[in-house]
Coordinates of C-alpha atoms (C1' of nucleotides) in Angstrom, one line a residue:
Chain A
M1 CA 223.4 -36.5 29.5
I2 CA 226.4 -38.2 27.8
Y3 CA 227.9 -34.9 26.9
K4 CA 227.7 -33.6 30.5
C5 CA 230.1 -36.4 31.5
N6 CA 233.0 -34.2 29.9
E7 CA 234.7 -33.4 33.3
V8 CA 235.8 -37.0 33.6
L9 CA 236.3 -38.6 30.2
P10 CA 234.7 -42.0 29.7
N11 CA 237.3 -44.8 29.3
K12 CA 236.9 -48.3 27.9
F13 CA 235.3 -49.5 30.9
T14 CA 232.6 -46.9 30.9
Y15 CA 231.3 -47.6 27.4
P16 CA 229.7 -51.0 28.0
F17 CA 227.7 -49.6 30.9
V18 CA 226.3 -46.8 28.9
I19 CA 225.6 -49.0 25.7
K20 CA 223.8 -51.4 28.0
A21 CA 221.6 -48.5 29.3
A22 CA 220.9 -47.6 25.9
A23 CA 219.9 -51.1 25.1
E24 CA 217.5 -51.2 27.9
L25 CA 216.0 -47.9 26.9
M26 CA 215.8 -49.2 23.2
D27 CA 217.1 -45.7 22.3
R28 CA 218.8 -46.0 18.9
R29 CA 219.9 -42.6 18.9
V30 CA 221.8 -42.6 22.2
G31 CA 223.4 -45.9 21.3
E32 CA 224.6 -44.6 17.8
V33 CA 226.0 -41.3 19.5
V34 CA 227.9 -43.5 22.0
H35 CA 229.1 -45.8 19.2
G36 CA 230.5 -42.8 17.3
M37 CA 232.2 -41.4 20.4
A38 CA 233.9 -44.9 21.1
V39 CA 235.3 -44.9 17.5
K40 CA 236.6 -41.3 17.8
M41 CA 238.4 -42.4 21.0
S42 CA 240.1 -45.2 19.1
L43 CA 238.0 -47.8 21.0
G44 CA 236.4 -48.9 17.7
S45 CA 237.9 -52.4 18.0
D46 CA 237.6 -53.1 21.6
V47 CA 235.7 -56.4 21.8
F48 CA 233.8 -55.6 25.1
I49 CA 232.5 -52.4 23.5
L50 CA 231.6 -54.1 20.2
N51 CA 229.9 -57.0 22.0
S52 CA 227.8 -54.5 23.9
L53 CA 226.9 -52.7 20.6
I54 CA 225.8 -56.1 19.1
H55 CA 223.3 -56.5 21.9
F56 CA 222.3 -52.9 21.7
Y57 CA 221.5 -53.1 18.0
E58 CA 219.6 -56.2 18.6
S59 CA 217.5 -54.7 21.2
C60 CA 216.6 -51.9 18.8
G61 CA 215.6 -54.5 16.3
C62 CA 218.4 -53.8 14.0
L63 CA 219.8 -57.3 13.4
D64 CA 221.6 -56.4 10.3
S65 CA 223.4 -53.4 12.0
A66 CA 224.3 -55.9 14.8
Y67 CA 225.7 -58.4 12.3
R68 CA 227.8 -55.6 10.7
V69 CA 229.3 -54.9 14.1
F70 CA 229.9 -58.5 14.6
L71 CA 231.7 -59.0 11.2
N72 CA 234.0 -56.1 12.0
I73 CA 235.1 -57.5 15.3
P74 CA 238.9 -58.0 14.7
V75 CA 239.4 -60.5 17.5
R76 CA 236.1 -62.3 18.6
D77 CA 235.6 -64.1 21.8
V78 CA 232.8 -66.4 22.9
V79 CA 230.6 -63.5 24.0
S80 CA 230.7 -62.0 20.5
W81 CA 229.4 -65.4 18.9
N82 CA 226.8 -65.7 21.8
S83 CA 225.4 -62.1 21.4
M84 CA 225.0 -62.7 17.6
I85 CA 223.6 -66.1 17.9
T86 CA 221.1 -64.8 20.5
G87 CA 220.1 -61.9 18.2
F88 CA 219.4 -64.3 15.5
A89 CA 217.5 -66.9 17.6
Q90 CA 215.3 -64.3 19.3
G91 CA 214.9 -62.2 16.0
D92 CA 213.0 -65.1 14.4
R93 CA 216.1 -66.0 12.2
P94 CA 216.7 -69.4 13.7
D95 CA 218.6 -70.8 10.7
E96 CA 221.1 -68.1 10.7
A97 CA 221.6 -68.7 14.4
L98 CA 222.2 -72.3 13.9
K99 CA 224.6 -71.5 10.8
L100 CA 226.5 -69.3 13.2
F101 CA 226.6 -71.8 15.9
H102 CA 228.2 -74.3 13.4
E103 CA 230.7 -71.6 12.1
M104 CA 231.6 -70.9 15.7
Q105 CA 232.6 -74.5 16.3
G106 CA 234.3 -74.4 13.1
E107 CA 236.6 -71.7 14.2
G108 CA 237.4 -73.6 17.2
F109 CA 235.3 -71.8 19.9
R110 CA 233.8 -74.0 22.7
P111 CA 230.2 -73.2 23.1
D112 CA 229.2 -72.5 26.8
E113 CA 225.9 -72.5 28.7
V114 CA 224.6 -69.3 27.3
T115 CA 225.5 -70.5 23.6
M116 CA 223.5 -73.7 24.2
M117 CA 220.5 -71.5 25.6
S118 CA 220.4 -69.6 22.3
V119 CA 220.8 -72.4 20.2
L120 CA 217.8 -74.0 22.0
T121 CA 215.8 -70.9 21.5
A122 CA 216.6 -71.3 17.8
C123 CA 215.5 -75.0 17.9
T124 CA 212.4 -74.0 19.5
K125 CA 211.6 -71.3 17.1
K126 CA 212.1 -73.8 14.2
L127 CA 210.2 -76.5 16.0
D128 CA 213.1 -78.6 15.1
L129 CA 212.9 -81.7 17.3
E130 CA 215.9 -83.3 15.6
V131 CA 218.4 -80.4 16.0
G132 CA 217.1 -80.0 19.6
R133 CA 217.8 -83.8 20.5
W134 CA 221.3 -83.3 18.8
V135 CA 221.8 -80.1 21.0
H136 CA 220.8 -82.2 24.0
S137 CA 223.3 -84.8 23.4
N138 CA 225.9 -82.1 22.9
I139 CA 225.1 -80.9 26.3
E140 CA 225.3 -84.3 27.8
N141 CA 228.7 -84.9 26.2
G142 CA 230.3 -81.6 26.9
I143 CA 228.9 -78.5 28.7
R144 CA 227.7 -79.1 32.3
G145 CA 224.0 -79.3 32.4
S146 CA 222.5 -76.6 34.7
L147 CA 219.0 -76.0 36.0
N148 CA 218.4 -73.4 33.5
L149 CA 219.8 -75.3 30.6
N150 CA 217.7 -78.3 31.6
N151 CA 214.5 -76.1 31.9
A152 CA 215.2 -74.7 28.4
L153 CA 215.6 -78.3 27.0
V154 CA 212.3 -79.3 28.7
D155 CA 210.8 -76.3 27.2
M156 CA 212.1 -77.1 23.7
Y157 CA 210.7 -80.7 24.0
V158 CA 207.5 -79.4 24.9
K159 CA 207.3 -76.8 22.2
C160 CA 208.5 -79.3 19.5
G161 CA 205.8 -81.7 20.5
S162 CA 207.7 -84.3 22.4
V163 CA 206.2 -84.7 25.9
E164 CA 207.9 -88.0 26.1
D165 CA 211.4 -86.6 25.8
A166 CA 210.5 -83.6 28.1
Q167 CA 209.1 -86.0 30.7
K168 CA 212.3 -88.3 30.6
L169 CA 214.4 -85.5 31.2
F170 CA 212.3 -83.8 33.9
D171 CA 212.3 -87.2 35.6
K172 CA 216.0 -87.4 35.8
M173 CA 216.8 -83.7 36.6
P174 CA 218.7 -83.5 39.9
E175 CA 217.4 -80.1 40.7
K176 CA 214.0 -78.7 39.7
D177 CA 212.6 -75.2 40.3
I178 CA 208.9 -73.8 39.7
V179 CA 209.9 -73.0 36.1
S180 CA 210.8 -76.8 35.4
W181 CA 207.4 -77.9 37.0
T182 CA 205.3 -75.3 35.3
T183 CA 207.1 -76.0 31.7
M184 CA 206.2 -79.8 32.2
L185 CA 202.7 -79.0 33.2
V186 CA 202.3 -77.0 30.0
G187 CA 203.6 -79.9 28.1
Y188 CA 200.8 -82.1 29.5
A189 CA 198.4 -79.2 28.7
R190 CA 199.5 -78.8 25.1
S191 CA 199.4 -82.6 24.4
G192 CA 195.8 -82.8 26.0
H193 CA 196.9 -85.1 28.9
Y194 CA 194.5 -83.5 31.4
I195 CA 194.5 -86.2 34.0
T196 CA 198.3 -86.2 34.1
A197 CA 198.4 -82.5 34.2
R198 CA 196.2 -82.3 37.2
R199 CA 198.2 -85.0 39.1
H200 CA 201.3 -83.0 38.1
F201 CA 200.0 -79.8 39.5
E202 CA 198.9 -81.4 42.6
S203 CA 202.3 -82.9 43.2
M204 CA 204.2 -79.6 42.7
P205 CA 206.1 -78.2 45.7
S206 CA 204.4 -74.8 45.2
Q207 CA 202.1 -73.3 42.6
D208 CA 202.3 -69.8 41.3
I209 CA 199.9 -68.0 39.0
A210 CA 201.5 -69.4 35.8
A211 CA 201.1 -73.0 37.1
W212 CA 197.3 -72.3 37.8
N213 CA 197.1 -70.9 34.3
A214 CA 198.6 -73.8 32.7
L215 CA 196.2 -76.0 34.6
I216 CA 193.2 -74.0 33.4
S217 CA 194.5 -74.3 29.8
A218 CA 195.0 -78.1 30.2
C219 CA 191.5 -78.3 31.3
E220 CA 190.1 -76.3 28.5
Q221 CA 192.0 -78.1 25.8
S222 CA 190.5 -81.3 27.1
G223 CA 187.1 -79.7 26.2
N224 CA 186.2 -79.3 29.9
A225 CA 185.0 -75.8 30.0
K226 CA 183.0 -76.1 33.1
E227 CA 185.9 -77.5 35.2
A228 CA 188.1 -74.8 33.8
L229 CA 185.7 -72.3 35.1
A230 CA 185.7 -74.1 38.5
I231 CA 189.4 -74.1 38.9
F232 CA 189.5 -70.4 37.7
N233 CA 187.0 -69.6 40.5
E234 CA 189.3 -71.5 43.0
L235 CA 192.0 -69.4 42.0
Q236 CA 190.1 -66.3 42.6
A237 CA 189.0 -67.3 46.0
L238 CA 192.7 -67.7 46.8
E239 CA 193.1 -64.2 46.1
M240 CA 196.2 -64.9 44.1
F241 CA 195.7 -61.8 41.9
S242 CA 197.8 -58.7 42.3
C243 CA 197.1 -55.7 40.2
S244 CA 200.8 -55.3 39.5
D245 CA 201.6 -58.8 38.2
D246 CA 201.6 -59.1 34.3
K247 CA 200.9 -62.8 34.7
D248 CA 197.5 -62.3 36.0
V249 CA 196.3 -60.8 32.8
F250 CA 197.5 -64.0 31.1
V251 CA 195.2 -66.0 33.3
W252 CA 192.2 -63.7 32.6
S253 CA 192.9 -63.7 28.9
A254 CA 193.4 -67.5 28.7
M255 CA 190.1 -67.9 30.5
I256 CA 188.4 -65.7 27.9
A257 CA 190.1 -67.6 25.1
G258 CA 188.8 -70.9 26.7
F259 CA 185.1 -69.5 26.6
A260 CA 185.7 -68.3 23.0
M261 CA 186.9 -71.8 22.1
H262 CA 183.8 -73.5 23.4
G263 CA 181.4 -70.9 22.0
H264 CA 180.5 -69.4 25.2
G265 CA 180.8 -65.8 24.1
R266 CA 178.3 -64.3 26.8
D267 CA 180.5 -65.9 29.7
A268 CA 183.5 -64.4 27.9
V269 CA 181.9 -61.0 28.1
E270 CA 180.9 -61.4 31.7
L271 CA 184.4 -62.4 32.5
F272 CA 185.9 -59.4 30.9
K273 CA 183.6 -57.2 33.1
K274 CA 184.7 -58.9 36.2
M275 CA 188.4 -58.4 35.1
Q276 CA 187.8 -54.8 35.0
E277 CA 186.1 -54.9 38.5
S278 CA 189.3 -56.6 39.7
N279 CA 191.4 -53.6 38.3
I280 CA 193.3 -55.9 35.9
K281 CA 194.3 -54.0 32.9
P282 CA 193.5 -55.8 29.7
S283 CA 196.1 -56.4 27.0
G284 CA 196.1 -56.7 23.2
V285 CA 195.5 -60.5 23.6
T286 CA 192.8 -60.1 25.9
F287 CA 191.0 -58.2 23.2
T288 CA 191.8 -60.7 20.6
N289 CA 190.2 -63.5 22.8
L290 CA 187.3 -61.2 23.6
L291 CA 186.5 -60.3 20.0
C292 CA 187.0 -63.8 19.1
A293 CA 184.5 -65.0 21.7
C294 CA 182.0 -62.4 20.3
S295 CA 182.5 -63.4 16.8
H296 CA 182.0 -67.2 17.5
T297 CA 178.8 -66.6 19.4
G298 CA 177.4 -63.9 17.1
L299 CA 177.6 -61.0 19.6
L300 CA 177.8 -58.4 17.0
Q301 CA 176.7 -55.4 19.0
E302 CA 179.2 -56.3 21.8
G303 CA 181.9 -56.9 19.5
R304 CA 181.6 -53.7 17.6
Y305 CA 181.4 -51.8 21.0
F306 CA 184.6 -53.5 22.4
F307 CA 186.4 -52.8 19.3
K308 CA 185.5 -49.1 19.3
K309 CA 186.6 -48.7 22.8
M310 CA 189.9 -50.4 22.7
E311 CA 191.9 -47.3 21.9
P312 CA 190.0 -44.5 23.6
V313 CA 189.3 -46.4 26.7
Y314 CA 191.9 -48.9 27.2
G315 CA 194.8 -47.3 25.3
I316 CA 195.5 -50.4 23.0
T317 CA 195.8 -49.7 19.3
P318 CA 193.9 -52.3 17.3
G319 CA 196.3 -54.7 15.6
I320 CA 195.9 -56.8 12.6
K321 CA 194.4 -59.8 14.6
H322 CA 191.8 -57.4 16.1
Y323 CA 190.8 -56.4 12.4
A324 CA 190.8 -60.0 11.3
C325 CA 188.5 -60.8 14.3
M326 CA 186.1 -58.0 13.3
V327 CA 186.1 -59.0 9.6
D328 CA 185.1 -62.5 10.7
M329 CA 182.6 -61.2 13.1
L330 CA 180.9 -58.9 10.5
G331 CA 181.2 -61.6 7.7
R332 CA 179.6 -64.3 9.7
A333 CA 176.8 -62.0 10.6
G334 CA 176.2 -61.2 6.7
H335 CA 177.6 -57.6 7.0
L336 CA 179.8 -58.1 4.0
E337 CA 179.7 -54.6 2.9
E338 CA 180.8 -53.3 6.4
A339 CA 183.6 -55.9 6.5
I340 CA 184.9 -54.7 3.2
S341 CA 184.9 -51.0 4.3
L342 CA 186.6 -52.0 7.6
I343 CA 189.4 -53.8 5.4
K344 CA 189.7 -50.6 3.5
S345 CA 190.0 -48.5 6.5
M346 CA 192.8 -50.6 7.9
P347 CA 196.0 -48.6 8.9
M348 CA 198.3 -51.6 8.0
P349 CA 198.3 -53.7 4.8
P350 CA 195.8 -56.7 5.4
L351 CA 197.3 -60.0 5.8
A352 CA 195.9 -63.4 4.3
S353 CA 194.0 -64.0 7.5
V354 CA 191.8 -61.1 6.8
Y355 CA 191.0 -62.1 3.3
G356 CA 190.5 -65.6 4.5
A357 CA 188.0 -64.6 7.1
L358 CA 186.0 -62.5 4.3
L359 CA 186.2 -65.5 2.0
G360 CA 184.9 -67.8 4.7
A361 CA 181.9 -65.4 5.1
C362 CA 181.2 -65.4 1.4
K363 CA 181.0 -69.2 1.6
L364 CA 178.5 -68.9 4.5
H365 CA 176.4 -66.4 2.8
G366 CA 176.8 -67.6 -1.0
N367 CA 178.2 -64.3 -2.2
V368 CA 180.2 -65.1 -5.4
E369 CA 181.1 -61.5 -6.3
V370 CA 182.8 -60.8 -3.0
A371 CA 184.4 -64.2 -2.9
E372 CA 186.1 -63.5 -6.3
Q373 CA 187.5 -60.3 -4.9
A374 CA 188.5 -61.8 -1.5
S375 CA 190.3 -64.8 -3.1
A376 CA 192.0 -62.5 -5.8
R377 CA 193.6 -60.5 -3.0
L378 CA 194.3 -63.7 -0.9
L379 CA 196.1 -65.4 -3.8
E380 CA 198.2 -62.3 -4.4
L381 CA 199.4 -62.6 -0.8
E382 CA 199.7 -66.5 -0.9
P383 CA 199.7 -67.9 -4.4
W384 CA 200.2 -71.4 -3.1
N385 CA 197.0 -71.3 -0.8
H386 CA 195.1 -74.3 -1.6
G387 CA 192.5 -73.4 0.6
A388 CA 191.6 -70.3 -1.0
Y389 CA 191.1 -72.3 -4.3
V390 CA 189.1 -75.0 -2.8
L391 CA 186.9 -72.5 -0.9
L392 CA 186.2 -70.5 -4.1
S393 CA 185.5 -73.7 -6.0
N394 CA 183.0 -74.7 -3.3
I395 CA 181.3 -71.3 -3.5
Y396 CA 181.1 -71.5 -7.3
A397 CA 179.6 -75.1 -7.0
K398 CA 177.1 -74.0 -4.4
S399 CA 175.7 -71.5 -6.8
G400 CA 175.8 -73.8 -9.8
K401 CA 178.6 -72.1 -11.6
W402 CA 180.0 -75.3 -12.9
D403 CA 182.0 -73.7 -15.7
K404 CA 183.7 -71.4 -13.2
V405 CA 184.5 -74.5 -11.2
A406 CA 186.1 -76.2 -14.1
N407 CA 188.2 -73.0 -14.9
L408 CA 189.5 -72.8 -11.5
R409 CA 190.4 -76.6 -11.5
K410 CA 192.3 -76.0 -14.8
R411 CA 194.0 -73.0 -13.2
M412 CA 195.2 -74.9 -10.0
K413 CA 196.4 -77.8 -12.4
D414 CA 198.3 -75.3 -14.4
I415 CA 200.2 -73.8 -11.6
G416 CA 200.7 -77.3 -10.2
L417 CA 198.4 -77.3 -7.1
K418 CA 196.6 -80.2 -6.0
K419 CA 193.9 -80.3 -3.4
E420 CA 195.8 -81.4 -0.2
P421 CA 194.4 -84.8 0.9
G422 CA 192.6 -84.9 4.2
C423 CA 194.4 -86.8 6.7
S424 CA 193.4 -87.4 10.3
S425 CA 195.7 -88.8 13.1
V426 CA 195.0 -90.5 16.4
E427 CA 197.5 -91.3 19.2
V428 CA 197.4 -94.7 20.7
N429 CA 199.8 -95.6 23.5
G430 CA 202.6 -93.1 22.2
T431 CA 202.1 -94.0 18.5
I432 CA 200.5 -91.9 16.0
H433 CA 198.3 -93.6 13.3
E434 CA 197.6 -91.6 10.3
F435 CA 194.5 -92.2 8.0
V436 CA 193.5 -90.6 4.7
V437 CA 190.1 -90.8 2.9
G438 CA 189.2 -94.3 2.3
D439 CA 192.4 -95.6 3.7
N440 CA 192.9 -99.4 3.8
T441 CA 196.7 -99.4 4.5
H442 CA 196.5 -99.8 8.1
A443 CA 197.2 -103.3 9.6
Q444 CA 193.9 -103.4 11.3
S445 CA 192.0 -102.0 8.5
K446 CA 189.3 -104.9 8.5
L447 CA 188.8 -104.4 12.2
I448 CA 188.4 -100.5 11.6
Y449 CA 185.9 -100.8 8.9
G450 CA 184.0 -103.5 10.8
K451 CA 183.8 -101.1 13.9
L452 CA 182.8 -98.3 11.5
N453 CA 179.8 -100.2 10.1
E454 CA 178.8 -101.2 13.5
V455 CA 179.0 -97.6 14.6
F456 CA 176.9 -96.3 11.8
E457 CA 174.2 -98.9 12.4
T458 CA 174.0 -98.0 15.8
L459 CA 173.9 -94.3 15.2
K460 CA 171.2 -94.7 12.5
S461 CA 169.0 -96.4 15.1
N462 CA 169.6 -93.3 17.2
G463 CA 168.3 -91.1 14.5
Y464 CA 171.7 -90.1 12.6
E465 CA 171.2 -88.9 9.1
P466 CA 174.4 -88.2 7.2
N467 CA 174.9 -84.7 6.1
R468 CA 175.6 -84.8 2.4
S469 CA 176.3 -81.3 1.4
Q470 CA 180.1 -81.7 1.5
V471 CA 180.4 -84.6 -1.0
L472 CA 177.3 -83.6 -3.3
Q473 CA 179.7 -82.0 -5.7
C474 CA 181.9 -84.9 -6.3
V475 CA 179.7 -88.1 -5.8
E476 CA 176.5 -88.5 -7.5
E477 CA 175.0 -91.8 -6.7
E478 CA 173.4 -91.8 -3.3
D479 CA 175.0 -95.1 -2.1
M480 CA 178.2 -93.8 -3.3
Q481 CA 177.7 -90.7 -1.2
E482 CA 177.1 -92.6 1.9
Q483 CA 180.1 -94.7 1.3
A484 CA 182.3 -91.5 0.8
L485 CA 180.8 -90.0 4.1
H486 CA 181.9 -93.3 6.0
L487 CA 185.3 -93.2 4.5
H488 CA 186.2 -89.7 5.9
S489 CA 189.6 -89.8 7.4
E490 CA 188.2 -88.4 10.7
K491 CA 185.8 -91.3 10.9
L492 CA 188.6 -93.9 10.4
A493 CA 190.7 -92.4 13.1
I494 CA 187.6 -92.3 15.5
A495 CA 186.9 -95.9 14.8
F496 CA 190.5 -96.9 15.4
G497 CA 190.5 -95.0 18.7
L498 CA 187.2 -96.8 19.7
I499 CA 188.8 -100.2 19.1
S500 CA 192.2 -99.5 20.6
L501 CA 191.7 -97.3 23.5
T502 CA 190.1 -98.0 26.8
K503 CA 187.0 -96.2 27.9
S504 CA 188.9 -93.9 30.2
Q505 CA 191.2 -92.7 27.6
P506 CA 190.0 -89.8 25.4
I507 CA 190.2 -90.3 21.7
R508 CA 192.3 -87.4 20.2
V509 CA 191.9 -87.0 16.6
M510 CA 193.8 -84.2 14.7
K511 CA 193.0 -83.4 11.1
N512 CA 195.3 -81.4 8.7
L513 CA 192.4 -79.8 7.1
R514 CA 189.2 -78.4 8.4
V515 CA 187.0 -81.0 10.1
C516 CA 183.7 -81.4 8.2
R517 CA 180.4 -80.7 9.8
D518 CA 179.3 -84.4 9.4
C519 CA 182.3 -85.6 11.3
H520 CA 181.7 -83.2 13.9
N521 CA 178.0 -84.6 14.3
V522 CA 179.3 -88.2 14.1
A523 CA 181.9 -87.5 16.9
K524 CA 179.2 -85.9 19.0
M525 CA 176.8 -88.7 18.7
I526 CA 179.6 -91.5 19.3
S527 CA 180.7 -89.8 22.3
K528 CA 177.1 -89.7 23.6
V529 CA 175.9 -93.1 22.4
Y530 CA 179.1 -95.0 23.4
D531 CA 180.0 -92.6 26.5
R532 CA 183.3 -92.0 25.3
E533 CA 185.5 -88.8 25.3
I534 CA 186.3 -87.7 21.6
L535 CA 188.4 -84.5 20.9
L536 CA 188.3 -83.6 17.3
R537 CA 190.7 -80.9 16.4
D538 CA 192.2 -79.5 13.1
R539 CA 195.1 -77.1 12.5
F540 CA 192.7 -74.2 12.4
T541 CA 191.6 -74.9 15.9
F542 CA 195.2 -75.2 16.8
Q543 CA 196.3 -72.0 15.1
V544 CA 193.4 -70.2 16.9
R545 CA 194.8 -71.5 20.2
E546 CA 198.2 -70.8 19.5
K547 CA 197.6 -67.2 18.4
F548 CA 195.7 -66.2 21.5
Chain B
dT1 C1' 240.8 -52.7 39.7
dT2 C1' 236.6 -51.6 36.8
dA3 C1' 232.9 -54.1 31.5
dG4 C1' 229.8 -57.4 27.6
dG5 C1' 226.0 -62.3 26.1
dG6 C1' 221.2 -66.6 28.2
dT7 C1' 215.6 -69.6 30.3
dT8 C1' 209.4 -70.5 31.6
dA9 C1' 203.2 -69.6 31.0
dG10 C1' 198.3 -66.4 26.4

DNA sequence: TTAGGGTTAG
């Protein structure tokens, strides 16, 4: 195509057009040919052409080539810097983006709106609230804030976990569009403020499918699966779905993820069938969520079936997440051999998540042999992984292999690993209160322990029996065990929530490690006996949520 | 005379 343009020779104004087209096509060959032609025509130092080339290499995923072009520009302008900063920010190299931003200012360039957008992308990727706030103050003091820039700032605050900052900015924005509103709604959804999210949704000037989706996830995250389904049905009744809109598949996938999260695998499968009846083509994420739902509900047959049909029927090549789901599913069901042969058949190198799933299954089924293999692979990939050691140690302990437990502890000590202490946090009126096991550092410690004792008395009279399996290995005396159970960080956080939040406020507890089974039971009972809403999450739950 | 870079929801 390019060679046929010979009748009229391309000049320096033509190149950027052609390079942009090559970038859109993500066709590396075309771009490289054009690059070569430009050099031959002595246009190798034209800043417009080189800027286009930076963008082109970035869209082909060749950040290093892009950076080489950038370094070879004799006289850069602000667009050169912006193109390169954008490339690093979008290419998951936020540190380099921020470094370049500082360099740019050091060389006397004035950042513009586009620069700030990219720098915000970098902050968001890094989840760096401090740098984000600094960028915000920069914007207020220099570059004129625009609607887009404000939207990006609200998004940065939401993603970095500060709904408060997001809301402050949102409230004083002179102009808002549906993106501003939806981003804020997502913020409420993520932070679990369902009531606020609902109110916000209702006051929106208009609602598109993305807004409905955010409302549904807000509802799911607050643990209200039934209402989420009701909202979803309402949305269907509005016939807002169109076969062509990519956003539709988001809603269906999110709804399937919601069912997966609450262990309603059959509903997820039903929804998947309905989705097909509505002629909405599932995406890779839809399948991750669907397989996850099957796995959590033990729908082995269905899971195997969907996994098998992914490629031939739906044209979606199974990715690493799908394999990890399958390994988890097979492992939970006790089919460890099948899980292992699936891992061996994987076309890509298995990530830690895959071996982690296998190791979890070994714990469930007490298989020491496979556990040793799985943890060895896992530790090759992530030598610092505390979880793998702890899990293996628990598996050894469960089968009475105390010598191996001791060996493992020694190994952990030798390489300087300590078991990460369990820590739970609860938010009360905008302040995060953290508790570790047996914590007595909190100002209201006495009140908390008093409440905890009262709670356990009440629960016992309601038939509560502590689940001792998790502390058996470390505590021998029975009364000590009970004490250790009472002192779990989750329970302290819940007790503090009980005394400091009103009945209408949900108690949101977040744990850094996996929430233990006994704490789950206690939370469930408290919420029933005391009629309180308790949301107990750990970082694994969050990871699951964020992945899908 | 003409051209190049940026934002939202799983």
